[in-house]
Short mmCIF file of C-alpha atoms in Angstrom, two decimals:
data_model
loop_
_atom_site.label_atom_id
_atom_site.label_comp_id
_atom_site.label_asym_id
_atom_site.label_seq_id
_atom_site.Cartn_x
_atom_site.Cartn_y
_atom_site.Cartn_z
CA MET F 232 5.03 32.67 -4.45
CA ASP F 233 6.86 34.48 -1.95
CA SER F 234 9.83 32.84 -0.10
CA PRO F 235 7.74 31.96 3.26
CA ARG F 236 5.16 29.61 1.05
CA ASN F 237 7.78 28.63 -0.94
CA LEU F 238 9.62 27.26 1.41
CA LEU F 239 6.11 25.99 3.30
CA LEU F 240 5.50 24.05 0.47
CA LEU F 241 9.23 22.17 0.01
CA SER F 242 8.87 21.08 3.55
CA VAL F 243 5.25 20.19 3.48
CA LEU F 244 5.46 18.19 -0.06
CA LEU F 245 8.66 16.70 1.52
CA ALA F 246 6.86 15.14 4.01
CA CYS F 247 3.82 14.51 2.22
CA THR F 248 5.63 11.85 0.39
CA LEU F 249 4.51 8.78 2.06
CA ALA F 250 2.84 6.46 -0.86
CA LEU F 251 1.61 3.41 1.23
CA ALA F 252 -1.89 1.78 2.08
CA SER F 253 -2.08 -0.42 5.16
CA ALA F 254 -3.93 -2.18 6.94
CA GLY F 255 -1.34 -3.57 9.48
CA ASP F 256 -0.50 -7.40 10.02
CA ILE F 257 -2.22 -10.14 10.89
CA VAL F 258 -0.59 -12.99 9.15
CA HIS F 259 2.94 -12.91 8.76
CA GLN F 260 4.53 -14.75 5.92
CA ASP F 261 8.77 -15.61 6.22
CA ASP F 262 10.50 -17.63 3.87
CA THR F 263 13.30 -17.18 6.04
CA ALA F 264 11.66 -20.26 8.43
CA PRO F 265 10.57 -22.88 5.60
CA LYS F 266 7.71 -25.39 6.22
CA LYS F 267 7.82 -28.69 6.61
CA PRO F 268 5.78 -31.45 7.78
CA GLY F 269 3.47 -30.78 10.62
CA CYS F 270 5.35 -26.90 10.81
CA GLU F 271 3.66 -25.40 8.14
CA ASN F 272 1.50 -23.09 9.95
CA ASN F 273 1.72 -18.95 8.75
CA PHE F 274 2.74 -17.08 12.25
CA VAL F 275 -1.33 -15.32 13.23
CA LEU F 276 -1.35 -12.95 16.03
CA VAL F 277 -3.43 -14.17 18.78
CA LYS F 278 -5.76 -12.87 21.07
CA VAL F 279 -5.03 -13.68 24.70
CA PRO F 280 -7.81 -12.26 27.35
CA THR F 281 -7.35 -13.25 30.47
CA TRP F 282 -9.54 -12.95 34.00
CA VAL F 283 -8.37 -12.95 37.29
CA ASP F 284 -10.60 -14.25 39.97
CA HIS F 285 -13.51 -14.44 38.01
CA GLU F 286 -13.60 -10.69 37.10
CA GLU F 287 -12.21 -9.97 33.06
CA GLU F 288 -8.77 -7.84 33.01
CA THR F 289 -6.62 -7.30 29.97
CA GLU F 290 -6.51 -9.08 26.99
CA TYR F 291 -2.68 -9.19 25.75
CA VAL F 292 -1.47 -10.05 21.77
CA GLY F 293 0.50 -12.67 20.71
CA VAL F 294 1.65 -14.47 18.00
CA GLY F 295 0.76 -18.22 16.61
CA ALA F 296 3.72 -20.94 16.01
CA ARG F 297 4.18 -22.22 12.84
CA PHE F 298 3.71 -25.69 14.37
CA GLY F 299 0.84 -27.21 16.69
CA PRO F 300 -3.39 -27.11 15.38
CA THR F 301 -4.91 -23.89 13.88
CA LEU F 302 -6.19 -21.55 16.33
CA GLU F 303 -9.91 -20.70 16.77
CA SER F 304 -11.29 -17.81 15.32
CA LYS F 305 -14.11 -17.12 16.71
CA GLU F 306 -14.45 -15.78 20.62
CA LYS F 307 -17.46 -17.55 21.11
CA HIS F 308 -15.94 -21.42 20.04
CA ALA F 309 -12.68 -20.56 22.11
CA ASN F 310 -13.01 -22.12 25.68
CA GLN F 311 -12.30 -20.37 28.60
CA THR F 312 -9.06 -22.52 30.03
CA ILE F 313 -7.05 -22.06 33.98
CA LEU F 314 -3.98 -21.12 33.28
CA THR F 315 -1.22 -22.55 35.67
CA LEU F 316 2.72 -21.92 35.98
CA ALA F 317 5.34 -24.24 34.70
CA ASP F 318 7.27 -26.14 37.12
CA PRO F 319 10.35 -26.31 36.45
CA PRO F 320 9.73 -22.51 34.21
CA ASP F 321 11.61 -23.61 31.16
CA CYS F 322 9.10 -26.91 30.61
CA CYS F 323 12.40 -28.57 29.20
CA SER F 324 11.40 -32.00 31.18
CA THR F 325 8.22 -33.08 32.61
CA PRO F 326 6.27 -30.45 35.30
CA LYS F 327 6.21 -31.36 38.40
CA ASN F 328 2.75 -29.77 38.75
CA LYS F 329 0.17 -32.29 37.60
CA LEU F 330 -2.10 -31.09 34.74
CA THR F 331 -5.65 -31.66 33.89
CA GLY F 332 -6.51 -29.60 30.68
CA GLU F 333 -5.08 -26.33 32.17
CA VAL F 334 -2.75 -23.90 30.03
CA ILE F 335 0.84 -23.81 31.32
CA LEU F 336 2.83 -20.62 31.17
CA VAL F 337 6.39 -21.48 30.65
CA TYR F 338 10.08 -19.33 29.87
CA ARG F 339 11.83 -18.73 26.77
CA GLY F 340 15.27 -20.60 27.06
CA ASN F 341 17.29 -23.76 27.22
CA CYS F 342 15.74 -25.65 24.85
CA SER F 343 13.50 -25.60 21.43
CA PHE F 344 10.39 -24.59 20.95
CA THR F 345 8.72 -27.89 19.92
CA THR F 346 10.87 -29.87 23.36
CA LYS F 347 8.83 -27.68 25.51
CA ALA F 348 5.41 -28.17 23.21
CA LYS F 349 5.71 -32.00 23.24
CA VAL F 350 6.57 -31.86 26.89
CA ALA F 351 3.32 -29.76 27.76
CA GLU F 352 1.41 -31.90 25.44
CA ASP F 353 2.50 -35.02 27.23
CA ALA F 354 1.65 -33.54 30.55
CA GLY F 355 -1.57 -33.18 30.14
CA ALA F 356 -1.58 -29.23 28.92
CA SER F 357 -4.35 -28.10 26.98
CA ALA F 358 -2.45 -25.10 25.35
CA VAL F 359 1.49 -23.22 26.08
CA LEU F 360 1.94 -19.74 26.64
CA ILE F 361 6.12 -18.68 26.55
CA ILE F 362 7.21 -15.88 27.53
CA ASN F 363 9.53 -13.93 25.85
CA ASN F 364 12.58 -12.81 26.96
CA ARG F 365 12.18 -9.32 25.43
CA THR F 366 8.85 -7.05 24.74
CA GLU F 367 8.34 -7.49 21.63
CA LEU F 368 6.77 -10.82 19.69
CA PHE F 369 9.16 -13.66 18.27
CA LYS F 370 8.38 -15.74 15.25
CA MET F 371 8.83 -19.20 16.61
CA VAL F 372 10.08 -22.35 14.04
CA CYS F 373 10.92 -25.84 14.07
CA GLU F 374 14.60 -26.60 14.34
CA PRO F 375 16.63 -27.28 11.52
CA ASN F 376 17.35 -30.99 11.50
CA GLU F 377 13.81 -31.82 13.51
CA THR F 378 11.81 -34.00 11.23
CA ALA F 379 8.08 -35.74 11.85
CA ILE F 380 6.88 -33.11 14.07
CA ASP F 381 3.62 -33.85 15.34
CA ILE F 382 2.79 -30.95 18.56
CA ASN F 383 -1.24 -31.49 18.49
CA ILE F 384 -1.60 -28.54 21.26
CA PRO F 385 -2.01 -25.04 20.57
CA VAL F 386 1.50 -22.38 21.21
CA VAL F 387 1.61 -18.84 21.98
CA MET F 388 4.26 -16.63 22.03
CA LEU F 389 3.27 -13.54 24.41
CA PRO F 390 5.59 -10.52 24.87
CA GLN F 391 7.77 -9.96 28.14
CA ASP F 392 6.05 -6.99 30.05
CA ALA F 393 2.41 -9.54 29.25
CA GLY F 394 3.97 -12.52 30.51
CA ALA F 395 5.49 -10.92 33.75
CA SER F 396 1.88 -9.66 34.72
CA LEU F 397 0.33 -13.10 34.18
CA GLU F 398 2.96 -14.74 36.30
CA GLU F 399 2.48 -12.18 39.05
CA SER F 400 -1.40 -12.93 39.34
CA LEU F 401 -0.09 -16.50 39.44
CA LYS F 402 2.08 -16.26 41.84
CA ASN F 403 -0.25 -14.22 44.00
CA ASN F 404 -2.52 -17.60 44.53
CA THR F 405 -4.89 -16.03 41.91
CA LEU F 406 -7.17 -17.94 40.12
CA VAL F 407 -6.14 -17.00 36.31
CA ALA F 408 -7.94 -18.23 33.26
CA VAL F 409 -7.35 -17.43 29.78
CA GLN F 410 -8.69 -17.63 26.08
CA LEU F 411 -6.80 -17.99 22.85
CA TYR F 412 -8.53 -17.37 19.45
CA SER F 413 -7.37 -15.73 16.17
CA PRO F 414 -9.87 -13.47 15.02
CA LYS F 415 -9.99 -12.90 11.00
CA ARG F 416 -10.22 -9.83 9.35
CA PRO F 417 -13.43 -8.93 7.12
CA LEU F 418 -12.93 -9.90 3.64
CA VAL F 419 -13.89 -5.62 2.75
CA ASP F 420 -13.44 -3.27 6.18
CA ILE F 421 -15.98 -0.08 5.48
CA ALA F 422 -12.81 2.47 6.39
CA GLU F 423 -11.38 1.48 2.84
CA VAL F 424 -14.73 2.20 1.39
CA PHE F 425 -14.14 5.72 2.84
CA LEU F 426 -11.25 5.93 1.89
CA TRP F 427 -11.36 5.28 -1.72
CA LEU F 428 -14.07 7.47 -1.76
CA MET F 429 -11.81 10.01 0.25
CA ALA F 430 -8.94 9.78 -2.36
CA VAL F 431 -10.79 10.23 -5.29
CA GLY F 432 -13.01 12.77 -3.95
CA THR F 433 -9.63 14.83 -3.14
CA ILE F 434 -8.49 14.44 -6.78
CA LEU F 435 -11.79 15.51 -8.38
CA SER F 436 -11.83 18.31 -6.35
CA ALA F 437 -8.48 19.48 -6.49
CA SER F 438 -9.19 18.61 -10.31
CA TYR F 439 -11.83 20.72 -10.80
CA TRP F 440 -10.26 24.07 -8.70
CA SER F 441 -7.36 24.05 -10.72
CA ALA F 442 -8.76 23.23 -14.31
CA TRP F 443 -11.11 26.35 -13.67
CA SER F 444 -8.27 28.76 -12.38
CA ALA F 445 -6.22 27.60 -15.28
CA ARG F 446 -9.42 28.40 -17.50
CA GLU F 447 -10.22 32.01 -15.99
CA ALA F 448 -6.22 32.75 -16.52
CA ALA F 449 -6.80 31.88 -20.03
CA TYR F 450 -9.97 34.05 -20.27
CA GLU F 451 -8.10 36.78 -18.61
CA GLN F 452 -5.24 36.55 -21.34
CA ASP F 453 -6.74 36.40 -24.02
CA LYS F 454 -8.76 39.49 -22.71
CA LEU F 455 -5.98 41.46 -22.25
CA LEU F 456 -4.57 40.90 -25.56
CA LYS F 457 -7.31 41.78 -27.53
CA ASP F 458 -7.29 45.20 -25.55
CA ALA F 459 -4.07 45.58 -27.13
CA SER F 460 -2.88 46.60 -23.80
CA ASP F 461 0.74 46.97 -22.50
CA GLU F 462 0.44 46.96 -19.03
CA PHE F 463 -0.23 43.43 -17.50
CA PRO F 464 -1.12 44.19 -13.44
CA SER F 465 1.14 42.39 -11.26
CA THR F 466 0.18 39.90 -9.02
CA GLU F 467 2.98 39.95 -7.24
CA GLY F 468 1.62 40.32 -3.61
CA SER F 469 -1.67 40.10 -4.39
CA GLY F 470 -2.38 37.60 -2.19
CA SER F 471 -3.05 35.11 -4.67
CA SER F 472 -1.52 31.42 -4.75
CA GLY F 473 1.20 31.40 -7.25
CA ILE F 474 1.47 28.52 -9.55
CA VAL F 475 4.84 26.08 -9.50
CA ASP F 476 5.84 24.02 -12.76
CA ILE F 477 7.26 21.18 -12.14
CA ASN F 478 10.03 20.70 -14.69
CA MET F 479 11.86 17.78 -15.86
CA THR F 480 15.12 17.97 -13.57
CA SER F 481 12.99 19.09 -10.72
CA ALA F 482 10.28 15.73 -11.33
CA VAL F 483 13.95 13.52 -11.12
CA LEU F 484 15.13 15.65 -7.76
CA PHE F 485 12.05 15.63 -6.02
CA VAL F 486 12.01 11.89 -5.60
CA VAL F 487 15.91 11.90 -4.62
CA ILE F 488 15.65 14.25 -2.08
CA ALA F 489 12.43 12.63 -1.02
CA SER F 490 14.05 9.07 -0.44
CA CYS F 491 16.69 11.25 1.79
CA PHE F 492 13.78 12.73 3.80
CA LEU F 493 11.95 9.05 4.34
CA VAL F 494 15.27 8.18 5.30
CA MET F 495 15.88 11.02 7.96
CA LEU F 496 12.51 10.35 9.37
CA TYR F 497 13.29 6.69 9.67
CA LYS F 498 16.60 7.68 11.51
CA LEU F 499 15.57 10.35 13.46
CA MET F 500 12.43 8.85 14.30
CA SER F 501 11.73 9.61 18.00
CA PHE F 502 8.39 11.68 19.67
CA TRP F 503 10.13 15.18 19.53
CA PHE F 504 10.74 14.43 15.91
CA VAL F 505 6.97 13.55 15.23
CA GLU F 506 5.93 16.71 17.23
CA VAL F 507 7.78 18.67 14.92
CA LEU F 508 6.10 16.70 11.76
CA VAL F 509 2.38 17.48 14.01
CA VAL F 510 3.98 21.35 14.10
CA LEU F 511 4.65 21.24 10.70
CA PHE F 512 1.16 19.59 9.60
CA CYS F 513 -0.41 22.54 11.75
CA ILE F 514 0.99 25.39 10.13
CA GLY F 515 0.16 23.93 6.89
CA GLY F 516 -3.59 23.44 8.28
CA VAL F 517 -3.92 26.62 9.53
CA GLU F 518 -2.65 28.53 6.07
CA TRP F 519 -4.19 26.40 3.84
CA PRO F 520 -7.43 25.77 4.24
CA SER F 521 -8.51 29.83 4.05
CA ASP F 522 -6.70 29.74 0.84
CA LEU F 523 -9.61 27.33 0.04
CA LEU F 524 -11.89 29.63 -0.31
CA GLY F 525 -10.76 31.06 -3.54
CA GLY F 526 -13.02 28.38 -5.18
CA PHE F 527 -15.37 30.80 -3.76
CA VAL F 528 -14.71 33.47 -5.09
CA ILE F 529 -14.09 31.84 -8.33
CA LEU F 530 -17.78 31.09 -8.02
CA GLY F 531 -18.40 34.69 -7.02
CA TRP F 532 -18.52 34.43 -3.83
CA PHE F 533 -17.03 36.73 -1.06
CA GLU F 534 -15.42 38.46 -4.29
CA GLN F 535 -15.70 42.07 -2.76
CA SER F 536 -13.35 40.96 0.54
CA ALA F 537 -11.50 39.01 -0.94
CA GLU F 538 -9.76 41.25 -3.39
CA SER F 539 -9.12 43.73 -0.64
CA PHE F 540 -5.94 43.40 1.09
CA VAL F 541 -4.23 44.50 4.28
CA LYS F 542 0.06 44.53 4.32
CA VAL F 543 1.15 41.84 7.52
CA PRO F 544 4.37 41.73 8.16
CA PHE F 545 6.85 38.17 6.62
CA PHE F 546 3.60 37.18 4.51
CA GLY F 547 2.58 40.65 2.57
CA ALA F 548 -0.30 41.56 1.18
CA VAL F 549 -2.97 39.08 3.31
CA SER F 550 -7.25 39.46 1.73
CA TYR F 551 -9.62 40.82 4.67
CA LEU F 552 -11.10 37.26 3.99
CA THR F 553 -8.45 35.57 4.62
CA LEU F 554 -7.82 37.56 8.27
CA VAL F 555 -11.35 36.72 9.15
CA VAL F 556 -10.80 32.86 8.69
CA SER F 557 -7.49 32.00 9.40
CA PRO F 558 -8.26 32.77 13.52
CA PHE F 559 -10.67 29.74 12.95
CA CYS F 560 -8.44 27.42 11.36
CA ILE F 561 -5.42 27.84 14.00
CA ALA F 562 -7.91 27.33 16.54
CA PHE F 563 -8.99 24.36 14.60
CA ALA F 564 -5.38 22.99 13.74
CA VAL F 565 -4.01 23.61 17.67
CA VAL F 566 -7.08 21.88 19.10
CA TRP F 567 -6.37 18.70 16.49
CA ALA F 568 -2.69 19.07 18.00
CA VAL F 569 -3.45 18.88 22.12
CA PHE F 570 -6.13 16.32 21.45
CA ARG F 571 -5.02 14.38 18.41
CA ARG F 572 -4.47 11.22 20.80
CA ILE F 573 -8.21 10.82 21.98
CA SER F 574 -10.17 8.25 19.82
CA PHE F 575 -11.67 10.76 16.90
CA ALA F 576 -9.20 12.81 16.53
CA TRP F 577 -8.44 11.22 12.82
CA ILE F 578 -11.35 13.12 11.80
CA GLY F 579 -9.87 16.68 12.62
CA GLN F 580 -6.39 15.12 10.95
CA ASP F 581 -8.14 13.87 7.63
CA ILE F 582 -10.10 17.13 7.26
CA LEU F 583 -6.67 19.38 7.44
CA GLY F 584 -5.14 16.64 5.59
CA ILE F 585 -7.81 17.04 2.41
CA ALA F 586 -7.47 20.55 2.23
CA LEU F 587 -3.94 20.69 2.32
CA ILE F 588 -3.68 17.81 -0.41
CA ILE F 589 -6.35 19.95 -2.29
CA THR F 590 -4.02 23.00 -2.28
CA VAL F 591 -0.83 21.47 -3.40
CA LEU F 592 -2.61 20.24 -6.31
CA GLN F 593 -4.15 23.56 -6.95
CA ILE F 594 -0.13 25.05 -6.31
CA VAL F 595 1.70 22.39 -7.70
CA ARG F 596 1.23 21.65 -11.83
CA VAL F 597 2.27 18.82 -14.02
CA PRO F 598 3.09 21.49 -17.16
CA ASN F 599 3.02 18.41 -19.71
CA LEU F 600 2.81 14.44 -20.24
CA LYS F 601 6.34 14.32 -20.28
CA VAL F 602 6.92 15.74 -17.12
CA GLY F 603 4.10 13.80 -15.62
CA THR F 604 5.56 10.68 -17.34
CA VAL F 605 8.60 10.86 -15.39
CA LEU F 606 7.47 12.17 -11.92
CA LEU F 607 5.38 9.47 -11.81
CA SER F 608 7.70 6.44 -12.95
CA CYS F 609 10.07 7.78 -10.63
CA ALA F 610 7.56 7.52 -7.35
CA PHE F 611 6.63 4.07 -9.06
CA LEU F 612 10.05 3.35 -8.40
CA TYR F 613 10.66 5.09 -5.18
CA ASP F 614 7.44 3.53 -3.75
CA ILE F 615 8.86 0.11 -4.46
CA PHE F 616 12.02 0.33 -3.50
CA TRP F 617 10.80 1.76 -0.01
CA VAL F 618 8.58 -0.70 0.90
CA PHE F 619 9.85 -3.70 -0.12
CA VAL F 620 13.56 -3.48 -1.29
CA SER F 621 15.07 -1.67 1.27
CA LYS F 622 14.16 -4.49 3.53
CA TRP F 623 17.28 -5.77 2.51
CA TRP F 624 19.73 -3.04 3.65
CA PHE F 625 17.32 -1.95 6.58
CA HIS F 626 15.73 -5.67 7.78
CA GLU F 627 12.41 -3.98 7.78
CA SER F 628 10.33 -2.27 5.39
CA VAL F 629 11.55 1.43 6.01
CA MET F 630 8.00 3.31 4.24
CA ILE F 631 5.83 1.07 6.97
CA VAL F 632 7.88 1.66 9.71
CA VAL F 633 7.64 5.39 9.21
CA ALA F 634 4.40 5.54 8.31
CA ARG F 635 3.42 3.32 11.74
CA GLY F 636 5.72 5.91 13.75
CA ASP F 637 7.68 2.77 14.93
CA ARG F 638 10.03 3.92 17.65
CA SER F 639 8.11 7.35 18.42
CA GLY F 640 5.56 6.46 21.07
CA GLU F 641 2.74 8.21 18.88
CA ASP F 642 0.35 6.18 16.94
CA GLY F 643 1.83 7.03 13.15
CA ILE F 644 2.97 10.54 11.46
CA PRO F 645 0.29 13.45 10.72
CA MET F 646 0.93 12.58 6.96
CA LEU F 647 -2.03 10.47 6.49
CA LEU F 648 -5.46 9.83 5.44
CA LYS F 649 -7.10 7.53 8.06
CA ILE F 650 -10.10 5.73 9.00
CA PRO F 651 -10.84 3.60 11.88
CA ARG F 652 -11.35 0.13 10.87
CA MET F 653 -14.83 -0.15 12.42
CA PHE F 654 -15.84 -3.67 12.05
CA ASP F 655 -12.33 -5.64 12.48
CA PRO F 656 -12.13 -7.52 15.72
CA TRP F 657 -8.43 -6.25 15.55
CA GLY F 658 -9.28 -2.83 15.34
CA GLY F 659 -6.72 -0.30 14.36
CA TYR F 660 -6.59 1.88 11.13
CA SER F 661 -6.78 1.49 7.23
CA ILE F 662 -4.31 4.65 5.95
CA ILE F 663 -3.62 6.13 2.34
CA GLY F 664 -0.23 8.27 2.36
CA PHE F 665 -0.41 11.69 1.11
CA GLY F 666 1.14 10.90 -1.86
CA ASP F 667 -0.47 7.76 -3.25
CA ILE F 668 -3.38 10.98 -3.91
CA ILE F 669 -1.05 13.96 -4.47
CA LEU F 670 1.59 12.46 -7.10
CA PRO F 671 -1.32 10.98 -9.65
CA GLY F 672 -3.68 14.07 -8.73
CA LEU F 673 -0.99 15.77 -10.20
CA LEU F 674 -1.86 13.99 -13.45
CA VAL F 675 -5.50 13.97 -13.39
CA ALA F 676 -5.65 17.37 -12.64
CA PHE F 677 -3.52 17.85 -15.41
CA SER F 678 -5.84 16.32 -17.98
CA LEU F 679 -8.66 18.09 -17.31
CA ARG F 680 -7.03 21.25 -17.39
CA TYR F 681 -5.89 20.70 -21.01
CA ASP F 682 -9.93 19.27 -21.51
CA TRP F 683 -10.97 22.34 -20.70
CA LEU F 684 -8.98 24.57 -22.54
CA ALA F 685 -9.35 22.60 -25.58
CA LYS F 686 -13.01 22.85 -25.46
CA LYS F 687 -13.64 19.20 -25.41
CA SER F 688 -16.38 17.63 -23.35
CA LEU F 689 -15.55 14.75 -20.77
CA ARG F 690 -16.62 11.72 -23.15
CA GLU F 691 -14.53 13.58 -25.64
CA GLY F 692 -11.88 14.63 -23.24
CA TYR F 693 -9.27 12.47 -21.04
CA PHE F 694 -9.85 13.61 -17.34
CA VAL F 695 -12.76 11.14 -16.78
CA TRP F 696 -10.82 8.09 -18.31
CA ALA F 697 -7.70 9.14 -15.84
CA MET F 698 -10.05 10.05 -12.99
CA THR F 699 -11.04 6.25 -13.79
CA ALA F 700 -7.86 4.80 -13.98
CA TYR F 701 -6.98 5.84 -10.34
CA GLY F 702 -10.26 4.46 -8.88
CA LEU F 703 -9.50 1.23 -10.58
CA GLY F 704 -5.55 1.63 -9.87
CA LEU F 705 -6.98 1.89 -5.40
CA LEU F 706 -9.60 -0.50 -5.47
CA ILE F 707 -6.73 -3.00 -7.29
CA THR F 708 -4.38 -1.72 -4.24
CA TYR F 709 -7.08 -2.53 -1.49
CA VAL F 710 -7.97 -6.07 -3.30
CA ALA F 711 -4.19 -6.76 -2.80
CA LEU F 712 -4.07 -5.21 0.97
CA ASN F 713 -6.84 -8.05 1.88
CA LEU F 714 -5.00 -10.94 0.18
CA MET F 715 -1.87 -10.17 1.76
CA ASP F 716 -3.88 -10.25 5.02
CA GLY F 717 -3.30 -6.26 5.65
CA HIS F 718 0.36 -6.02 4.87
CA GLY F 719 1.39 -2.52 3.79
CA GLN F 720 1.16 -2.35 -0.10
CA PRO F 721 2.49 0.31 -2.63
CA ALA F 722 -0.11 1.70 -3.59
CA LEU F 723 1.87 3.14 -6.42
CA LEU F 724 2.55 0.58 -8.14
CA TYR F 725 -1.34 -0.23 -8.84
CA ILE F 726 -2.08 3.43 -9.75
CA VAL F 727 0.92 4.36 -11.78
CA PRO F 728 0.24 2.02 -14.44
CA PHE F 729 -2.91 2.01 -14.64
CA THR F 730 -3.39 5.82 -14.46
CA LEU F 731 -0.05 6.74 -16.95
CA GLY F 732 -0.85 3.84 -18.79
CA THR F 733 -4.33 4.88 -19.43
CA PHE F 734 -3.55 8.20 -20.12
CA LEU F 735 -0.77 7.37 -22.92
CA SER F 736 -2.51 4.99 -24.89
CA LEU F 737 -5.89 6.97 -25.38
CA GLY F 738 -3.58 10.20 -26.44
CA LYS F 739 -1.56 7.55 -29.04
CA LYS F 740 -4.89 6.54 -30.43
CA ARG F 741 -6.40 10.22 -30.58
CA GLY F 742 -3.21 11.55 -32.09
CA ASP F 743 -3.07 14.44 -29.25
CA LEU F 744 -0.01 12.36 -28.03
CA LYS F 745 2.54 14.78 -29.45
CA THR F 746 0.51 18.08 -28.24
CA LEU F 747 0.16 16.61 -24.45
CA TRP F 748 3.73 15.42 -24.33
CA THR F 749 5.23 18.59 -25.32
CA ARG F 750 2.98 21.72 -24.87
CA GLY F 751 1.22 20.27 -22.68
CA GLU F 752 -2.45 22.43 -23.77
CA PRO F 753 -4.05 23.52 -26.67
CA GLU F 754 -2.83 25.44 -29.64
CA ARG F 755 -4.90 28.91 -29.01
CA PRO F 756 -4.88 31.28 -31.65
CA CYS F 757 -4.06 35.01 -30.68
CA PRO F 758 -6.80 37.43 -30.17
CA HIS F 759 -4.88 40.10 -32.38
CA THR F 760 -5.07 37.73 -35.43
CA GLN F 761 -8.66 36.76 -35.20
CA LEU F 762 -9.11 40.60 -34.81
CA GLN F 763 -7.28 41.35 -38.40
CA HIS F 764 -9.22 38.84 -40.00
CA SER F 765 -12.77 39.61 -38.92
CA GLN F 766 -11.81 43.07 -39.81
#
């Protein structure tokens, strides 16, 4: 590989190390706010649609309190209720205005949340909306010394901007009504099914391309040896993609450097930094989809145009096929970058992402099971640390914050495959990080290369088992995701034990573990020796 492509590969690989499956949280567990009788609700997100003078207006999102009754989950069962402003605004004492079942809007502060709720309930309110003093939401808990809590009306916290908008409408003497309900997510969303198919299909395609290239290279080498040729044609500058074999040192360093890169993303996350990532992503999207046509060349399509080259500054020798295809790739990437904020831009992002992943899995290879074990073991610890353990140092999950693009003003970073949750009342996207596909995909692709070089059938080989193990591991990830109410999960926590454990166990059982662990490919007799024996 030439240096520009090496630099591009390193940059994209570092940006692709996000390993996360997420669907967005609607239920929040909080062990720092212990439950007690009357104060044991989970923190759930609440939809608050509004009507002003009988005209439907903005829908806000709040968070339910630890105390009070459970909110209705279906919109059709939630009552549309008149909203009124508390007087005094903090609702720490009996309101001056007479309440007959209205929802009361109050300010945070001056007394506990349970005091506000009890005062409002005794005054005749049907629910309480508390305006936070910040733009984000706050989890409302009971005071440590409070006992025998008996609140019978729902209490919901709204962000400061939402509360200010409602207050302004009320002060203009308009009639404001609200609904309060907390819809549940479907047990299985179709977006997760499609993400699973995309991930499995991407590794499947990349593995076959990688194995086919390896077998063709082995055939070519055997042919040259049989012909006793002393002059091996140089492939340098031919325009074909070079191969990078990971070694033990780079397997460990890769995860260390990826961690440093992730922290840099976390610390420097901003609008301009995401723009840099978009540019990097588009560069990969421009160059590598054209390289994917190499697969068609292997099949014999466009062979003549693929083997004709022209010298291009900085890039060296480039095939005529690449020159023809590149303008279309450039146009596609630019159009996506410009219009990436529209509702269906995720389609372009996924197309570019899949093409990028397939080509990375073609260029970067695991030479043996020993290196694959070290790489995936380090990635396993990396994923767990940055999703779960990082909360202890940074007070939030670094991986989740980076994946969502918090503080950047963008809808997440581009190094993700994502699909909108079509049947989820909360909307949003289901996502999977490139790392959840690339890292285990390296091992799966290695298994198929070994099978083909060893001339093993699908039944006798390792690929079907590795591919099945990956699919099951990813499936378990989505099961855990739904059990945790959409809270981001380190997918490699489930995928690595399934994939690596299956490979190691099967290799030991079949007696191939030593060859897989060290050589990574079966021993092939020298064609010269075979030729001499036949003579």
